[in-house]
Each structure stands twice: as structure tokens, then as C-alpha cells.
Coordinates of C-alpha atoms in Angstrom, one line a residue:
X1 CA 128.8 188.4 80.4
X2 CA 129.3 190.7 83.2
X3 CA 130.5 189.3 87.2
X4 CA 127.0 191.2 87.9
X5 CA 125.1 189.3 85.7
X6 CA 127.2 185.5 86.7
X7 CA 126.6 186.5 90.3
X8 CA 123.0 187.4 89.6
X9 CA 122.4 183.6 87.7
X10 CA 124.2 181.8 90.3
X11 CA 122.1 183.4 93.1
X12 CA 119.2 182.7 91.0
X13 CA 120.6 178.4 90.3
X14 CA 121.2 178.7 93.8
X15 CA 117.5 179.7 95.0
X16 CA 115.8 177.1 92.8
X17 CA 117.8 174.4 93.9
X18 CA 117.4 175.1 97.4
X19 CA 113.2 175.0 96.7
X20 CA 113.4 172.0 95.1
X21 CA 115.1 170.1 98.2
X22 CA 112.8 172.0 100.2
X23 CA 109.9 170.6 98.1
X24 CA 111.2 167.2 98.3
X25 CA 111.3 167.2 101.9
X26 CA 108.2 167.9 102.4
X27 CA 106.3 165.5 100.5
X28 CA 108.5 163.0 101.6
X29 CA 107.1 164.0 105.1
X30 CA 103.5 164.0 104.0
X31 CA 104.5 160.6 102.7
X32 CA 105.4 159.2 105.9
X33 CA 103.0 161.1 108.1
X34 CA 100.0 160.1 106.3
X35 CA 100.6 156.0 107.4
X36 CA 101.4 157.0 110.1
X37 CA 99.0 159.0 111.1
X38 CA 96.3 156.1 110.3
X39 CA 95.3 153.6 112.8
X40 CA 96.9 149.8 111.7
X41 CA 94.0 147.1 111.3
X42 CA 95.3 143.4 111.3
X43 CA 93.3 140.6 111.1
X44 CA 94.1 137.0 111.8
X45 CA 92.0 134.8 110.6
X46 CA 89.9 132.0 112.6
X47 CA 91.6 128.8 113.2
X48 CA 92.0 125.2 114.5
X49 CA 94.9 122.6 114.8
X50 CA 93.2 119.2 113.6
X51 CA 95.2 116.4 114.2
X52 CA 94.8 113.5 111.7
X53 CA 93.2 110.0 113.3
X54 CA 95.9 107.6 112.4
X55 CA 95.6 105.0 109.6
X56 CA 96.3 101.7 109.7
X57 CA 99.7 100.0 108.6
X58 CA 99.8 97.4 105.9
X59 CA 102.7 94.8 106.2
X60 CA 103.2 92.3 103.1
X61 CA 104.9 89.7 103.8
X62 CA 107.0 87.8 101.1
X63 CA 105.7 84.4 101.6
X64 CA 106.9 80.6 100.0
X65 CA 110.3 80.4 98.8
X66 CA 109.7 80.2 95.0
X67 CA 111.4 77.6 92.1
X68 CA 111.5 79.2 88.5
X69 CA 111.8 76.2 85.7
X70 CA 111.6 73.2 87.5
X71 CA 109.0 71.5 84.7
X72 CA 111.8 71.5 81.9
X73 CA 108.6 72.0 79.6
X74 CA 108.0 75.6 80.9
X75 CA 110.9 77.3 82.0
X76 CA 109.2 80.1 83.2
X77 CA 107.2 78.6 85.6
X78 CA 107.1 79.2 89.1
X79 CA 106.2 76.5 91.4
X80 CA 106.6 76.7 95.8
X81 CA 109.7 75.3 96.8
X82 CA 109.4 76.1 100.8
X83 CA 106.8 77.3 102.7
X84 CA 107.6 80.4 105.4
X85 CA 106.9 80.2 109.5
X86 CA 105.7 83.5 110.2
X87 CA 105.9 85.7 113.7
X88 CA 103.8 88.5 113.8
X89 CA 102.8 91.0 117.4
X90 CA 101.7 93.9 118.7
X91 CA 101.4 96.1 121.4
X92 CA 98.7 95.3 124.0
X93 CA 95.5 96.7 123.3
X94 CA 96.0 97.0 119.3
X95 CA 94.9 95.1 116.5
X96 CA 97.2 92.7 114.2
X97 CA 94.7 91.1 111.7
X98 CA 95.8 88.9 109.0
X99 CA 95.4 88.9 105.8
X100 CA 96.2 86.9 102.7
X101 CA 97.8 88.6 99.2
X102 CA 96.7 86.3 96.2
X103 CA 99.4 85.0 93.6
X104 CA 97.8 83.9 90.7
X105 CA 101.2 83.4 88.4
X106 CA 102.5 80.6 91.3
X107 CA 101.6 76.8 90.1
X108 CA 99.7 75.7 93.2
X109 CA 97.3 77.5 95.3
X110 CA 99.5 80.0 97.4
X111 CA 99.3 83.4 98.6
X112 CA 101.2 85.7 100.2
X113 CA 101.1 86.7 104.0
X114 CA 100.0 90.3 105.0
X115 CA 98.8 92.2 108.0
X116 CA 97.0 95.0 108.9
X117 CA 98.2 97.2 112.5
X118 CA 95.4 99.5 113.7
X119 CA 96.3 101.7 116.4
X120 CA 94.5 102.3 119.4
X121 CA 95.4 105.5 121.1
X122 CA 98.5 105.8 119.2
X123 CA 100.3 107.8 116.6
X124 CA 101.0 105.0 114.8
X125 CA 100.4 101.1 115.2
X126 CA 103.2 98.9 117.3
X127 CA 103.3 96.0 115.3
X128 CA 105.9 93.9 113.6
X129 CA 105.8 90.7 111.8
X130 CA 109.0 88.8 110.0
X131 CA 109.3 85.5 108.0
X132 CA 111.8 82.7 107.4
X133 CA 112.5 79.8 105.1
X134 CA 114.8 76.7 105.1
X135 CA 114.7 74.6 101.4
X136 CA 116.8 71.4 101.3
X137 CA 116.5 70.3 97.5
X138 CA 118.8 69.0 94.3
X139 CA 118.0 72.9 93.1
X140 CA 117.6 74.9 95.8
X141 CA 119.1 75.0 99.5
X142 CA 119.5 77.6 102.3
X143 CA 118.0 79.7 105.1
X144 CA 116.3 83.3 104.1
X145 CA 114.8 85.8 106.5
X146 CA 112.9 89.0 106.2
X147 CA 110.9 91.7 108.0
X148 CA 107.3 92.2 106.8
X149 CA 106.9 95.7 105.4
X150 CA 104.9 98.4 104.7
X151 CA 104.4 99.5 101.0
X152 CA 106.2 102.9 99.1
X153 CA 106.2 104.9 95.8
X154 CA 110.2 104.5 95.3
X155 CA 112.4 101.9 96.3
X156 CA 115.6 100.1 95.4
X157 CA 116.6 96.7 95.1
X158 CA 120.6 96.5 95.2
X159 CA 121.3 92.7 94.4
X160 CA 121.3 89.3 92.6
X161 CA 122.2 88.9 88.9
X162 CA 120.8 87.9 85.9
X163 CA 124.1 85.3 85.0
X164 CA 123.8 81.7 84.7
X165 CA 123.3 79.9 87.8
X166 CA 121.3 82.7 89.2
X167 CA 117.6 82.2 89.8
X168 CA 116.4 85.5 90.7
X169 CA 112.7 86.9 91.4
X170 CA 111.7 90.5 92.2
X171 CA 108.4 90.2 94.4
X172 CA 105.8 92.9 93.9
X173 CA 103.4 93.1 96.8
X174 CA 100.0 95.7 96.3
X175 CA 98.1 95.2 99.4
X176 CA 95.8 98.6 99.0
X177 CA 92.6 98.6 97.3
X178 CA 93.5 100.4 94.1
X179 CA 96.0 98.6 91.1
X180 CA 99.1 100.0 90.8
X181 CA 101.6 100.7 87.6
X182 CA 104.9 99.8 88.3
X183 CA 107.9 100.8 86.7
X184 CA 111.4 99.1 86.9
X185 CA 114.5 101.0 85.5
X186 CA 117.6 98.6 85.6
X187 CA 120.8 99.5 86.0
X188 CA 124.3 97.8 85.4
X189 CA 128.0 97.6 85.5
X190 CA 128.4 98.7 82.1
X191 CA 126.3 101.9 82.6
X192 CA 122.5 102.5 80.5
X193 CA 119.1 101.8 81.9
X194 CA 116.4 99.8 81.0
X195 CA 112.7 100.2 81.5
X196 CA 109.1 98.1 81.8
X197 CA 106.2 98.3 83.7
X198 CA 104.0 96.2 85.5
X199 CA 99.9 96.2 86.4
X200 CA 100.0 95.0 89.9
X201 CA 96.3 94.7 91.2
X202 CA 94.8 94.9 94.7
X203 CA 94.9 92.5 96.8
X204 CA 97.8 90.8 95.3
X205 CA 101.7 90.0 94.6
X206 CA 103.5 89.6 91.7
X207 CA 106.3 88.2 90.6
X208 CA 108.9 89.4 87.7
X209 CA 112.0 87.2 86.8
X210 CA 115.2 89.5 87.2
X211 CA 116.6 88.3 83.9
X212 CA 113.7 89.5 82.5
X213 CA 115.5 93.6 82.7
X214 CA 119.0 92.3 83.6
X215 CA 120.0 89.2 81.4
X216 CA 123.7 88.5 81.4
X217 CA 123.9 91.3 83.8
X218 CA 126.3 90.3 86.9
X219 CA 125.8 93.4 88.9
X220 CA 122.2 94.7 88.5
X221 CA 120.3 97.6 90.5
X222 CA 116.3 98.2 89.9
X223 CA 114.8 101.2 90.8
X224 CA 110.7 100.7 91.1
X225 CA 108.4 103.0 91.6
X226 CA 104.7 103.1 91.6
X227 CA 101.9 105.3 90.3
X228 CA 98.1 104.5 91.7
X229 CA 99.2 102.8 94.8
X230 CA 102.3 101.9 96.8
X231 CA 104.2 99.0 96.6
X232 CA 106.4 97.0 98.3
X233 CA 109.4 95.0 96.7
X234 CA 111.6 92.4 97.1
X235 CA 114.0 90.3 95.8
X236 CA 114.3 86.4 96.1
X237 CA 117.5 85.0 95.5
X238 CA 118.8 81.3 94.5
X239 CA 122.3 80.6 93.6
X240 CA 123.7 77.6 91.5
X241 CA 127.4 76.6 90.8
X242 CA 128.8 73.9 88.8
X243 CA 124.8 72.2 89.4
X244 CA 125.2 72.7 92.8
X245 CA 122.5 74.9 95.1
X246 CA 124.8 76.9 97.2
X247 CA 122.4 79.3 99.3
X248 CA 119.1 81.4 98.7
X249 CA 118.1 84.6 100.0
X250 CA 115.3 87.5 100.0
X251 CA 116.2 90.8 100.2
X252 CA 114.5 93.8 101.2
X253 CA 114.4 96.8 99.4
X254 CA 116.0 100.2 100.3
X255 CA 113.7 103.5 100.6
X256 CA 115.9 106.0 98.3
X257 CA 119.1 107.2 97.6
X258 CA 121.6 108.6 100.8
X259 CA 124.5 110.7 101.3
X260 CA 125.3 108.5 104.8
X261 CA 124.4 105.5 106.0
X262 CA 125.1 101.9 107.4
X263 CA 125.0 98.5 106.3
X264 CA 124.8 96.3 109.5
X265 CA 124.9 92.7 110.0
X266 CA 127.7 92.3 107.4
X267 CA 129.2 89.1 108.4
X268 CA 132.7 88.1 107.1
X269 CA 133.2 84.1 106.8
X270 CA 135.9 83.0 104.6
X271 CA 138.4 85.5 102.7
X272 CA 139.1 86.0 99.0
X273 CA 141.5 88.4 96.9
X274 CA 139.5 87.5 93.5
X275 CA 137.1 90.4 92.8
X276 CA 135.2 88.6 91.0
X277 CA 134.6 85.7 93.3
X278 CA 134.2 88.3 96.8
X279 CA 133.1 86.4 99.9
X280 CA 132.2 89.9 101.1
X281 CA 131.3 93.0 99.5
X282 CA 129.0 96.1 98.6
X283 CA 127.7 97.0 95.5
X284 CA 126.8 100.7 94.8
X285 CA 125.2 102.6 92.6
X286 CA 125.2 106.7 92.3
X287 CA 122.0 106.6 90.2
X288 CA 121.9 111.0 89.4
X289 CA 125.5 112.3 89.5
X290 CA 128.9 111.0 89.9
X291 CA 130.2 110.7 93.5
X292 CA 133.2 109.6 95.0
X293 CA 132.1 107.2 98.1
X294 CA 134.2 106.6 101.6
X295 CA 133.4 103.0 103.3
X296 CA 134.4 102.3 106.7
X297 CA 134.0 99.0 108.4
X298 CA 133.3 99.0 112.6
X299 CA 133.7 95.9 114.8
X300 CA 130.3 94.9 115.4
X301 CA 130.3 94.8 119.1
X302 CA 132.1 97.7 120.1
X303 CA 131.8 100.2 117.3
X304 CA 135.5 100.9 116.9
X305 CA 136.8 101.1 113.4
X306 CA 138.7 98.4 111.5
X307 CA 141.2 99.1 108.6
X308 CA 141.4 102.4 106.7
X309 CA 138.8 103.4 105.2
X310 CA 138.2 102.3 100.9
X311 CA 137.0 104.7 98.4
X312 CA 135.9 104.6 95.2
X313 CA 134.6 106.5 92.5
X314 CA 131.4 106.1 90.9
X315 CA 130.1 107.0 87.6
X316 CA 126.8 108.1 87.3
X317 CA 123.8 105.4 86.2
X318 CA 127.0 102.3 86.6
X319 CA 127.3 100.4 88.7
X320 CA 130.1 99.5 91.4
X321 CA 131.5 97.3 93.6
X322 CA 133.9 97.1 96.7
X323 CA 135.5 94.2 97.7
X324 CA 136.0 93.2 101.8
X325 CA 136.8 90.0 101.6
X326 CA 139.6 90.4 103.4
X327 CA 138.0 91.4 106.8
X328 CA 139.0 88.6 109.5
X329 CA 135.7 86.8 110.6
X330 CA 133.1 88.1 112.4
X331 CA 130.7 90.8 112.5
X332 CA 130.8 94.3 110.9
X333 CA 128.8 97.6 110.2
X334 CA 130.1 99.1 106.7
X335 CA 129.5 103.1 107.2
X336 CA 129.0 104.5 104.1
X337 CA 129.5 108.3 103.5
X338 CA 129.3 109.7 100.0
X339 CA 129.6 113.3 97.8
X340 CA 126.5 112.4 96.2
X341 CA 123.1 110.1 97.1
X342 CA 124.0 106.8 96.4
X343 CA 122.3 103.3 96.9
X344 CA 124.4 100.2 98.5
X345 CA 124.1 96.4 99.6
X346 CA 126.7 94.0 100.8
X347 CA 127.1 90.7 100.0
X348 CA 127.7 88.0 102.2
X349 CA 128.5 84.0 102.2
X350 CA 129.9 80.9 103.9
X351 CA 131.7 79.5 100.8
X352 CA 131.2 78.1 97.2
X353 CA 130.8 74.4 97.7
X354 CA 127.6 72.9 98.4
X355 CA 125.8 72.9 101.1
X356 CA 127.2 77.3 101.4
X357 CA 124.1 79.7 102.2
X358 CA 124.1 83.5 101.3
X359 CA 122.4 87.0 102.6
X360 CA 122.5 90.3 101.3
X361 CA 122.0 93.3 104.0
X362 CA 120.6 96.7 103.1
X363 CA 120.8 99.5 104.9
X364 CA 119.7 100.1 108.4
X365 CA 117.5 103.4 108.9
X366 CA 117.9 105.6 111.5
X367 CA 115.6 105.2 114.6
X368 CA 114.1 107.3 117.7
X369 CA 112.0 106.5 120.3
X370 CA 109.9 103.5 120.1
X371 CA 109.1 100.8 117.5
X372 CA 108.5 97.3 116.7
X373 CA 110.3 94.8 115.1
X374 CA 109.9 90.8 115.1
X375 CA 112.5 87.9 115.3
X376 CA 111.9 85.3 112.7
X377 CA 112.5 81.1 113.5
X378 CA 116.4 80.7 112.8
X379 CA 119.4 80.2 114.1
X380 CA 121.6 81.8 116.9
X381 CA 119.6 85.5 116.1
X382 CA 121.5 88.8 117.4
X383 CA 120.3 92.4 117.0
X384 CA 123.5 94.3 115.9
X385 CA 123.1 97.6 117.2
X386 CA 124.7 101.3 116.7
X387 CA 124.4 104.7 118.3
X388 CA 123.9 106.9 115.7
X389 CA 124.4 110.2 117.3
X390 CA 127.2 111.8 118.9
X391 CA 125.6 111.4 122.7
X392 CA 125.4 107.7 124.8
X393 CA 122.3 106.2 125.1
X394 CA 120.5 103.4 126.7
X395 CA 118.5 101.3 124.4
X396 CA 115.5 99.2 126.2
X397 CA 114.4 95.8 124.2
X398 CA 111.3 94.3 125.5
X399 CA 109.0 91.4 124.4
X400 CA 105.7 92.4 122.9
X401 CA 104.1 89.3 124.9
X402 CA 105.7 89.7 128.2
X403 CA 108.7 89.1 129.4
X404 CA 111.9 91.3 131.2
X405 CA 113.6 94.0 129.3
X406 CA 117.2 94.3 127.9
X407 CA 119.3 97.6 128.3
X408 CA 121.7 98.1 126.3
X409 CA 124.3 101.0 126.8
X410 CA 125.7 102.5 123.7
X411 CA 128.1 105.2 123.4
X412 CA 128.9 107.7 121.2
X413 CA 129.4 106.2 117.9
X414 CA 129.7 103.1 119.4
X415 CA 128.0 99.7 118.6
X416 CA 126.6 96.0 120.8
X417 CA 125.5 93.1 119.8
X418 CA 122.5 91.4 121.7
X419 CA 121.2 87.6 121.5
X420 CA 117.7 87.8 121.2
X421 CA 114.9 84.8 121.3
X422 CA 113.8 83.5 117.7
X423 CA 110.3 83.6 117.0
X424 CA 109.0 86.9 118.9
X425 CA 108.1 89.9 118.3
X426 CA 110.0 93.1 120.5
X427 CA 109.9 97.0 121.1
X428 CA 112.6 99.0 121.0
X429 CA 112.9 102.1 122.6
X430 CA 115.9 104.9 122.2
X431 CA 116.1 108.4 123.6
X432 CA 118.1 109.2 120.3
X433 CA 118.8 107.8 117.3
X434 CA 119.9 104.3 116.9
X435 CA 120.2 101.3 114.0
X436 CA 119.1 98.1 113.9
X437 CA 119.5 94.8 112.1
X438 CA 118.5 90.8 113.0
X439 CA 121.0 88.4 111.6
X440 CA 121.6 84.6 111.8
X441 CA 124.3 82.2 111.6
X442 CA 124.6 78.5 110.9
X443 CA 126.3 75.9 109.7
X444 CA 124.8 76.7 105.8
X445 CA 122.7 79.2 107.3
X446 CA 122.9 82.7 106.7
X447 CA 120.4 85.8 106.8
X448 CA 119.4 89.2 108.4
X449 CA 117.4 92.6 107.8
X450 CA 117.4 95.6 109.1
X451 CA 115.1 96.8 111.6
X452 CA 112.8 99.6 110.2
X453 CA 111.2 102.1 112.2
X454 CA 107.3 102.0 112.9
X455 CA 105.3 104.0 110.4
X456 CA 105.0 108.0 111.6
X457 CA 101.5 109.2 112.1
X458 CA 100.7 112.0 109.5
X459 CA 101.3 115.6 111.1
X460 CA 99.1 118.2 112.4
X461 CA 97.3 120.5 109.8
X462 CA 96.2 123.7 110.3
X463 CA 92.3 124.6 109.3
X464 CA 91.8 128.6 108.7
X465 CA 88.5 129.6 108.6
X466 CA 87.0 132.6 106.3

């Protein structure tokens, strides 16, 4: 090929080329100028905030203090071994109406307290109701307390045992107007589940011997959940040794699995470096996925920590425990901070001998602004109390039915305890978040529970209209 001719085709190459980019450009252009040439039309479509009237709050309380196998002829049944003296208030201006849960698997004609909160010109109802129980017997002795609470899908009961000596009844309350299927997956030391279910109808409560999921089990953890309507659970507890009653207890359940939280109300009596024979302790359970958990006791009344910290590793689905027993006496919050959710309860008692009492405390949920809780009959009650945020705060405590409120400064991280009169009903206010918990102590008296915060109104919804 001549240079005339390679000149020639390179001019040519070099002409096309240069239309083509040319071409390009300018449909890109059209592109663009064709949008935005046109005139934008939006349209936002018609609509209304509605905000939801709110509903009333269902509290179920526990009720009599139950015996399982007193008639030697039927071990299985249950028959009332202490009858509860209930407190129940509310805010001036809304209504508190009792109710009454029927319990047709009790010898005897019994039933089990409830109430229904309706507010009035509220978000949600300021009410509160709580119950407590002393039994003196050859088979049973001890002082129990527990708040009255509202129903769930899912909770947790973290406690009791299915070993001799241990008389243990979960407590299935349906106070809605549709039956509910409950299931119960039990958990233990040695890892595994097991499952049943349950028909719970309307109206009532029933009852489910813990053996029943967990026999031989020292160290059990239920999860229960409900399908049809919530539920709420408990747990009553009874504790034999060497034929002696030495304490009873009932237990509320916790709400779900936690990365952080705190056990208040933990009271340390007598110490003990057996493991197996802990005065004080918290069992745990990471029910999903391993997790390696950090507990931290704090005085009680100040909020300072005490010790170094414990940890422990769990293993999925088995449960643990972590032994405290040798915390000096008094008062404690256990802050519990994990890698994955976990559940927890810590275990609490005066001694082995008879005439001992025992109390398990859950968790303490986090609260803000205002709610109610109630002060059962017992003896010398306290509200532990902890600032939960990183900011001081005043906390204002005032009597339902009258009477002067209690402010209680709390700073950052830090904790007070505050004697409060048995047998009424308070609110409690808090600018930011705060915990709760009532406890008791006696000579062979031991209880508490955490104060919960008042049911939230549902939220806002939005209504578009076509």
C-alpha cells in the first residue's frame, strides 16, 4: 500500500469517528432536553393522621398460693394453701374494675384476681395492682410477692427446678376473650429442648406442674409463647429440704431475650463457696447463639460497683449459672451485658434450715416518664432504684390516693434506695430513663419484682386517601 493511499484511510477512520461522537452527543442532548423541557407534575395524595383511642389494660393477677399432692391419693392435685391480699389503684378520674379469672383444675372454688385499666384522657391507663402471700404449714412456708401484669405473645420464665423437694407451678393466665394455644419449650443445663402445648381458654388461668417439661432438671428455663391470644405467665415456687418447707416464691416472667440489662433487688444474706448449694446467684440462658456474658454487681444505694466484674461463657440452648454468694450482705443490682441476647434471674435466700424464705428477681425494664406501680402487704418494702442513662435525674414518687411526693436525685449511673408504704399504689415519674424494683425483708421473709412500665398507647397511623 502506498503513504497516499494509508494517509487517505486514516483521514477517512478519522472523519467517521469524529461523526459518530458527534452523533452521540447529540442524542444524548435530545435525551436530556426532552425531560427537561416538560413541565414536572407531582401528586401527593390526600391524607389524615388518626390517632388510635386507647384500649384498655388487662392485669392478671396470680392469685392463692397453691399445694400440689397434699391428698397422698392424687399426687397431682392442686388444692389452696394461702390466700393473696391484694392492692390495686389508679389515677384519679380512671377506671380500675375487677375481675375474676376462673381455675377450674384447683380443688376448691378459687379464681384468680384480674383487672381491667380504662383510660380517660390518656395514652394509656395509670393503674397498678400487686399481690402477696404468707403460708405457715408442715409443707409449705414463706412470704411471696408479685406485680399484676398485663398479658404477651413471648415470655420467659428463668427459675425453679424440677428436683426432689421442689414443688413448682407455671401459672397461665388468658384474661382476653379468645382461647389461646400455648407452647412451652424447656431448656436445661445439659443442653436440648423440649416441647408441649397447652389450650388455655378465656376467661381463665391454668396451671402446668414444672416437672411435667423439666423432671430431674435442676436448672430449667421455659420459653412460652402464645398463638390466638396473649398470655401472661408465672412461676410459683415451693422449696423442701430434708422434709423441711424452707421458703416459697412467685416469679414473674421476663418479656424476651437482651443484650443489657439489670437484675435489681438482689439481696445477699448468708455466703457460700459450694456452687451447687449458692445463697446467691443468676442463672442464664443464651437461647439462639453462643455468647460470652459480663456481670457486674452495684451497691444498691449508691450505684458504685462492687468486685470485678464475672464472666462466663454460654453455650447456645444450655443453660448457666454464676455464683455470688460471696457478696457481703446487703443489697445489689447485677448489670448484665452480653455478646448475644440472653435471658437471666438471680436467686436469692436467707438460709437452708427451716423456717429460710426465698425470691427470685427478674429483670428490671427500662422506664421514662410516668407510670404506675403498687406496693404489696409485706415487710420493711424499699424501691431500689437506678439511673439508667448517662445524665442525673430527679425521680418524683407519689401516692395514687393522696399523699406528699418523694424526690429522689439520681446521678449518672448511679442508684438509691427508698422505703415506701406497704399496701399502696404510686406513680413514678422520670425525665429519662430509670429501673425499678419492690423488695422485702424479714425474719423468713423474702420477695420483690420489678417495676414494669405502664402499657404504651398504640402509635399514630397515617390514612391516605385515593
Amino acid at each position: 500500500m502506498s503513504s497516499r493511499t494509508s494517509v487517505r484511510l486514516v483521514a477517512t477512520g478519522a472523519r467517521l469517528v469524529a461523526g459518530v461522537v458527534v452523533s452521540a452527543a447529540c442524542v444524548a442532548g435530545a435525551v436530556i432536553a426532552i425531560p427537561a423541557a416538560w413541565p414536572t407534575i407531582a401528586h401527593t395524595p390526600a391524607h389524615s393522621t388518626v390517632k388510635p383511642v386507647a384500649g384498655d389494660t388487662l392485669l392478671s393477677c396470680t392469685g392463692s398460693f397453691l399445694a400440689l399432692g397434699r391428698d397422698a391419693a392424687q399426687a397431682s392435685q392442686l388444692s389452696v394453701a394461702g390466700s393473696p391480699n391484694l392492692v390495686s389503684g389508679a389515677s384519679a378520674g380512671e377506671n380500675l374494675t375487677p375481675g375474676e379469672l376462673g381455675m377450674s383444675d384447683v380443688v376448691g372454688a378459687t379464681s384468680a384476681p384480674a383487672f381491667t385499666a380504662s383510660p380517660q384522657n390518656r395514652e394509656s391507663a395509670l393503674a397498678a395492682a400487686a399481690q402477696s402471700v404468707t403460708v405457715s404449714a408442715d409443707d409449705l412456708s414463706g412470704f411471696a410477692a408479685s406485680a399484676c401484669r398485663p398479658p404477651s405473645m413471648e415470655s420467659w420464665i428463668v427459675g425453679g427446678a424440677g428436683t426432689t423437694g421442689s414443688s413448682d407451678i407455671l401459672l397461665i393466665a388468658n384474661p382476653g376473650a379468645v382461647t389461646a394455644t400455648v407452647t412451652f419449650t424447656e431448656y436445661g443445663s445439659a443442653g436440648g429442648t423440649h416441647s408441649s402445648e397447652l389450650v388455655v381458654p378465656a376467661g381463665t388461668q391454668s396451671t402446668v406442674p414444672l416437672v411435667a417439661g423439666s423432671a430431674g432438671e435442676s436448672s430449667p428455663v421455659v420459653e412460652v409463647t402464645s398463638s390466638g391470644a396473649p398470655v401472661r405467665a408465672a412461676l410459683q415456687s415451693s422449696l423442701i429440704r430434708t422434709l423441711d418447707p424452707v421458703g416459697i416464691d412467685v416469679q414473674d416472667a421476663i418479656a424476651q431475650p437482651q443484650k443489657e440489662f439489670s437484675l435489681l433487688g438482689v439481696r445477699a444474706v448468708v455466703g457460700s463457696d459450694d456452687d451447687d448449694n449458692a445463697s446467691t446467684a443468676v442463672r442464664l440462658l443464651a437461647p439462639d447463639a453462643d455468647a460470652t456474658v459480663t456481670l457486674q454487681p452495684r451497691n444498691a444505694a449508691n450505684g458504685s460497683k462492687i468486685g470485678e466484674p464475672k464472666t462466663v461463657k454460654l453455650t447456645a440452648g444450655q443453660v448457666g449459672s454464676v455464683n455470688f454468694s460471696a457478696l457481703k450482705p446487703g443489697l445489689y443490682a447485677i448489670d448484665v451485658t452480653a455478646s448475644n441476647p440472653v435471658v437471666a434471674a438471680a436467686w436469692q435466700t436467707t438460709g437452708s434450715a427451716k423456717g429460710s424464705d426465698f425470691a427470685w428477681m427478674t429483670p428490671a425494664p427500662v422506664i421514662t416518664g410516668t407510670t404506675a406501680f403498687a406496693v404489696a402487704d409485706g415487710p420493711a418494702p424499699q424501691l431500689h432504684l437506678q439511673n439508667a442513662s448517662d445524665q442525673a435525674t430527679t425521680v418524683e414518687l407519689t401516692p395514687i390516693d393522696g399523699g406528699a411526693t418523694q424526690r429522689v436525685t439520681l446521678q449518672p449511673d448511679g442508684a438509691a434506695t427508698v422505703t415506701v408504704s406497704a399496701s399502696t399504689t404510686y406513680s413514678l415519674s422520670s425525665p429519662t430513663a430509670v429501673r425499678g424494683a419492690v423488695v422485702y425483708s424479714g425474719i423468713g421473709r423474702l420477695a420483690g419484682y420489678p417495676v414494669w412500665a405502664t402499657d404504651a398507647a398504640a402509635a399514630p397511623i397515617t390514612v391516605y386517601q385515593r
